[in-house]
C-alpha cells in the first residue's frame, strides 16, 4: 500500500516509523527528544508505537528538531494534497 492510498491507521504507523527513524538518525534518546519538544518521554514512546498522536504544536516542534516540514514528517506530499483538493472539488 502506498502512502496516497493508506488508511489513517496505516499513516499513523508510517508516522511512528518515520519518527523512530528520524530520532535514530539524529542520535537522540527518547528523553532527549522529549526535552527538546517539551513533552514527556512517555509521549514520545506512544507516538513511536502508534498508540498516540502528537498535538499540532508538538508536530511543529518535531519538524523543527529534525529540520523537516510537518508534511514530510506526516508523509504528505504535494500529489496527495492535490488529489484531496480535487476530490473535494468534485464532491
JSON list of C-alpha atoms in Angstrom, two decimals:
[
{"chain": "A", "resi": 1, "resn": "UNK", "atom": "CA", "xyz": [0.00, 0.00, 0.00]},
{"chain": "A", "resi": 2, "resn": "UNK", "atom": "CA", "xyz": [1.42, 3.38, -0.94]},
{"chain": "A", "resi": 3, "resn": "UNK", "atom": "CA", "xyz": [1.04, 6.45, 1.26]},
{"chain": "A", "resi": 4, "resn": "UNK", "atom": "CA", "xyz": [-1.56, 8.02, -1.04]},
{"chain": "A", "resi": 5, "resn": "UNK", "atom": "CA", "xyz": [-3.97, 5.11, -0.51]},
{"chain": "A", "resi": 6, "resn": "UNK", "atom": "CA", "xyz": [-3.04, 4.41, 3.09]},
{"chain": "A", "resi": 7, "resn": "UNK", "atom": "CA", "xyz": [-5.76, 4.37, 5.72]},
{"chain": "A", "resi": 8, "resn": "UNK", "atom": "CA", "xyz": [-5.48, 6.73, 8.70]},
{"chain": "A", "resi": 9, "resn": "UNK", "atom": "CA", "xyz": [-4.27, 3.80, 10.84]},
{"chain": "A", "resi": 10, "resn": "UNK", "atom": "CA", "xyz": [-1.62, 2.93, 8.24]},
{"chain": "A", "resi": 11, "resn": "UNK", "atom": "CA", "xyz": [-0.50, 6.57, 8.10]},
{"chain": "A", "resi": 12, "resn": "UNK", "atom": "CA", "xyz": [-0.20, 6.57, 11.91]},
{"chain": "A", "resi": 13, "resn": "UNK", "atom": "CA", "xyz": [2.07, 3.55, 11.70]},
{"chain": "A", "resi": 14, "resn": "UNK", "atom": "CA", "xyz": [4.09, 5.22, 8.97]},
{"chain": "A", "resi": 15, "resn": "UNK", "atom": "CA", "xyz": [4.40, 8.35, 11.12]},
{"chain": "A", "resi": 16, "resn": "UNK", "atom": "CA", "xyz": [5.59, 6.28, 14.08]},
{"chain": "A", "resi": 17, "resn": "UNK", "atom": "CA", "xyz": [8.23, 4.56, 11.95]},
{"chain": "A", "resi": 18, "resn": "UNK", "atom": "CA", "xyz": [9.30, 7.86, 10.42]},
{"chain": "A", "resi": 19, "resn": "UNK", "atom": "CA", "xyz": [9.63, 9.41, 13.89]},
{"chain": "A", "resi": 20, "resn": "UNK", "atom": "CA", "xyz": [11.72, 6.50, 15.18]},
{"chain": "A", "resi": 21, "resn": "UNK", "atom": "CA", "xyz": [13.96, 6.65, 12.12]},
{"chain": "A", "resi": 22, "resn": "UNK", "atom": "CA", "xyz": [14.47, 10.41, 12.38]},
{"chain": "A", "resi": 23, "resn": "UNK", "atom": "CA", "xyz": [15.26, 10.15, 16.09]},
{"chain": "A", "resi": 24, "resn": "UNK", "atom": "CA", "xyz": [17.76, 7.34, 15.46]},
{"chain": "A", "resi": 25, "resn": "UNK", "atom": "CA", "xyz": [19.41, 9.28, 12.61]},
{"chain": "A", "resi": 26, "resn": "UNK", "atom": "CA", "xyz": [19.74, 12.27, 14.93]},
{"chain": "A", "resi": 27, "resn": "UNK", "atom": "CA", "xyz": [21.25, 10.08, 17.66]},
{"chain": "A", "resi": 28, "resn": "UNK", "atom": "CA", "xyz": [18.72, 11.32, 20.20]},
{"chain": "A", "resi": 29, "resn": "UNK", "atom": "CA", "xyz": [17.27, 9.27, 23.03]},
{"chain": "A", "resi": 30, "resn": "UNK", "atom": "CA", "xyz": [13.55, 9.46, 23.65]},
{"chain": "A", "resi": 31, "resn": "UNK", "atom": "CA", "xyz": [14.31, 11.52, 26.76]},
{"chain": "A", "resi": 32, "resn": "UNK", "atom": "CA", "xyz": [16.46, 13.99, 24.81]},
{"chain": "A", "resi": 33, "resn": "UNK", "atom": "CA", "xyz": [13.85, 14.37, 22.10]},
{"chain": "A", "resi": 34, "resn": "UNK", "atom": "CA", "xyz": [11.10, 14.81, 24.69]},
{"chain": "A", "resi": 35, "resn": "UNK", "atom": "CA", "xyz": [13.02, 17.66, 26.34]},
{"chain": "A", "resi": 36, "resn": "UNK", "atom": "CA", "xyz": [13.59, 19.40, 23.00]},
{"chain": "A", "resi": 37, "resn": "UNK", "atom": "CA", "xyz": [9.92, 19.10, 22.05]},
{"chain": "A", "resi": 38, "resn": "UNK", "atom": "CA", "xyz": [8.59, 19.94, 25.51]},
{"chain": "A", "resi": 39, "resn": "UNK", "atom": "CA", "xyz": [6.73, 16.70, 26.20]},
{"chain": "A", "resi": 40, "resn": "UNK", "atom": "CA", "xyz": [7.26, 13.63, 28.35]},
{"chain": "A", "resi": 41, "resn": "UNK", "atom": "CA", "xyz": [9.34, 10.63, 27.33]},
{"chain": "A", "resi": 42, "resn": "UNK", "atom": "CA", "xyz": [6.12, 8.62, 27.57]},
{"chain": "A", "resi": 43, "resn": "UNK", "atom": "CA", "xyz": [4.57, 10.82, 24.86]},
{"chain": "A", "resi": 44, "resn": "UNK", "atom": "CA", "xyz": [7.47, 10.01, 22.54]},
{"chain": "A", "resi": 45, "resn": "UNK", "atom": "CA", "xyz": [7.03, 6.31, 23.34]},
{"chain": "A", "resi": 46, "resn": "UNK", "atom": "CA", "xyz": [3.31, 6.50, 22.47]},
{"chain": "A", "resi": 47, "resn": "UNK", "atom": "CA", "xyz": [3.99, 8.31, 19.21]},
{"chain": "A", "resi": 48, "resn": "UNK", "atom": "CA", "xyz": [6.70, 5.86, 18.19]},
{"chain": "A", "resi": 49, "resn": "UNK", "atom": "CA", "xyz": [4.49, 2.86, 18.98]},
{"chain": "A", "resi": 50, "resn": "UNK", "atom": "CA", "xyz": [1.50, 4.32, 17.15]},
{"chain": "A", "resi": 51, "resn": "UNK", "atom": "CA", "xyz": [-0.52, 4.36, 20.39]},
{"chain": "A", "resi": 52, "resn": "UNK", "atom": "CA", "xyz": [-0.96, 8.13, 20.27]},
{"chain": "A", "resi": 53, "resn": "UNK", "atom": "CA", "xyz": [-0.59, 11.14, 18.03]},
{"chain": "A", "resi": 54, "resn": "UNK", "atom": "CA", "xyz": [1.09, 14.44, 18.77]},
{"chain": "A", "resi": 55, "resn": "UNK", "atom": "CA", "xyz": [-0.82, 17.71, 19.01]},
{"chain": "A", "resi": 56, "resn": "UNK", "atom": "CA", "xyz": [-0.16, 20.32, 16.31]},
{"chain": "A", "resi": 57, "resn": "UNK", "atom": "CA", "xyz": [2.29, 22.27, 18.49]},
{"chain": "A", "resi": 58, "resn": "UNK", "atom": "CA", "xyz": [4.31, 19.11, 19.09]},
{"chain": "A", "resi": 59, "resn": "UNK", "atom": "CA", "xyz": [4.32, 18.27, 15.37]},
{"chain": "A", "resi": 60, "resn": "UNK", "atom": "CA", "xyz": [5.74, 21.70, 14.62]},
{"chain": "A", "resi": 61, "resn": "UNK", "atom": "CA", "xyz": [8.38, 21.26, 17.33]},
{"chain": "A", "resi": 62, "resn": "UNK", "atom": "CA", "xyz": [9.32, 17.82, 15.98]},
{"chain": "A", "resi": 63, "resn": "UNK", "atom": "CA", "xyz": [9.64, 19.23, 12.46]},
{"chain": "A", "resi": 64, "resn": "UNK", "atom": "CA", "xyz": [11.92, 21.97, 13.82]},
{"chain": "A", "resi": 65, "resn": "UNK", "atom": "CA", "xyz": [14.10, 19.49, 15.71]},
{"chain": "A", "resi": 66, "resn": "UNK", "atom": "CA", "xyz": [14.57, 17.31, 12.62]},
{"chain": "A", "resi": 67, "resn": "UNK", "atom": "CA", "xyz": [14.66, 20.22, 10.14]},
{"chain": "A", "resi": 68, "resn": "UNK", "atom": "CA", "xyz": [11.85, 18.81, 8.02]},
{"chain": "A", "resi": 69, "resn": "UNK", "atom": "CA", "xyz": [8.41, 20.11, 7.12]},
{"chain": "A", "resi": 70, "resn": "UNK", "atom": "CA", "xyz": [5.35, 18.93, 9.00]},
{"chain": "A", "resi": 71, "resn": "UNK", "atom": "CA", "xyz": [4.14, 17.50, 5.68]},
{"chain": "A", "resi": 72, "resn": "UNK", "atom": "CA", "xyz": [7.31, 15.43, 5.37]},
{"chain": "A", "resi": 73, "resn": "UNK", "atom": "CA", "xyz": [7.01, 14.29, 8.96]},
{"chain": "A", "resi": 74, "resn": "UNK", "atom": "CA", "xyz": [3.45, 13.13, 8.29]},
{"chain": "A", "resi": 75, "resn": "UNK", "atom": "CA", "xyz": [4.28, 11.62, 4.91]},
{"chain": "A", "resi": 76, "resn": "UNK", "atom": "CA", "xyz": [2.09, 14.02, 2.96]},
{"chain": "A", "resi": 77, "resn": "UNK", "atom": "CA", "xyz": [3.34, 15.15, -0.41]},
{"chain": "A", "resi": 78, "resn": "UNK", "atom": "CA", "xyz": [2.07, 17.67, -2.94]},
{"chain": "A", "resi": 79, "resn": "UNK", "atom": "CA", "xyz": [0.49, 14.98, -5.11]},
{"chain": "A", "resi": 80, "resn": "UNK", "atom": "CA", "xyz": [-1.56, 13.73, -2.16]},
{"chain": "A", "resi": 81, "resn": "UNK", "atom": "CA", "xyz": [-2.74, 17.26, -1.36]},
{"chain": "A", "resi": 82, "resn": "UNK", "atom": "CA", "xyz": [-3.69, 17.90, -5.00]},
{"chain": "A", "resi": 83, "resn": "UNK", "atom": "CA", "xyz": [-5.61, 14.62, -5.10]},
{"chain": "A", "resi": 84, "resn": "UNK", "atom": "CA", "xyz": [-7.51, 15.55, -1.93]},
{"chain": "A", "resi": 85, "resn": "UNK", "atom": "CA", "xyz": [-8.36, 19.05, -3.20]},
{"chain": "A", "resi": 86, "resn": "UNK", "atom": "CA", "xyz": [-9.61, 17.61, -6.48]},
{"chain": "A", "resi": 87, "resn": "UNK", "atom": "CA", "xyz": [-11.78, 15.03, -4.69]},
{"chain": "A", "resi": 88, "resn": "UNK", "atom": "CA", "xyz": [-13.33, 17.74, -2.50]},
{"chain": "A", "resi": 89, "resn": "UNK", "atom": "CA", "xyz": [-13.95, 19.94, -5.54]},
{"chain": "A", "resi": 90, "resn": "UNK", "atom": "CA", "xyz": [-15.75, 17.08, -7.30]},
{"chain": "A", "resi": 91, "resn": "UNK", "atom": "CA", "xyz": [-17.96, 16.25, -4.30]}
]
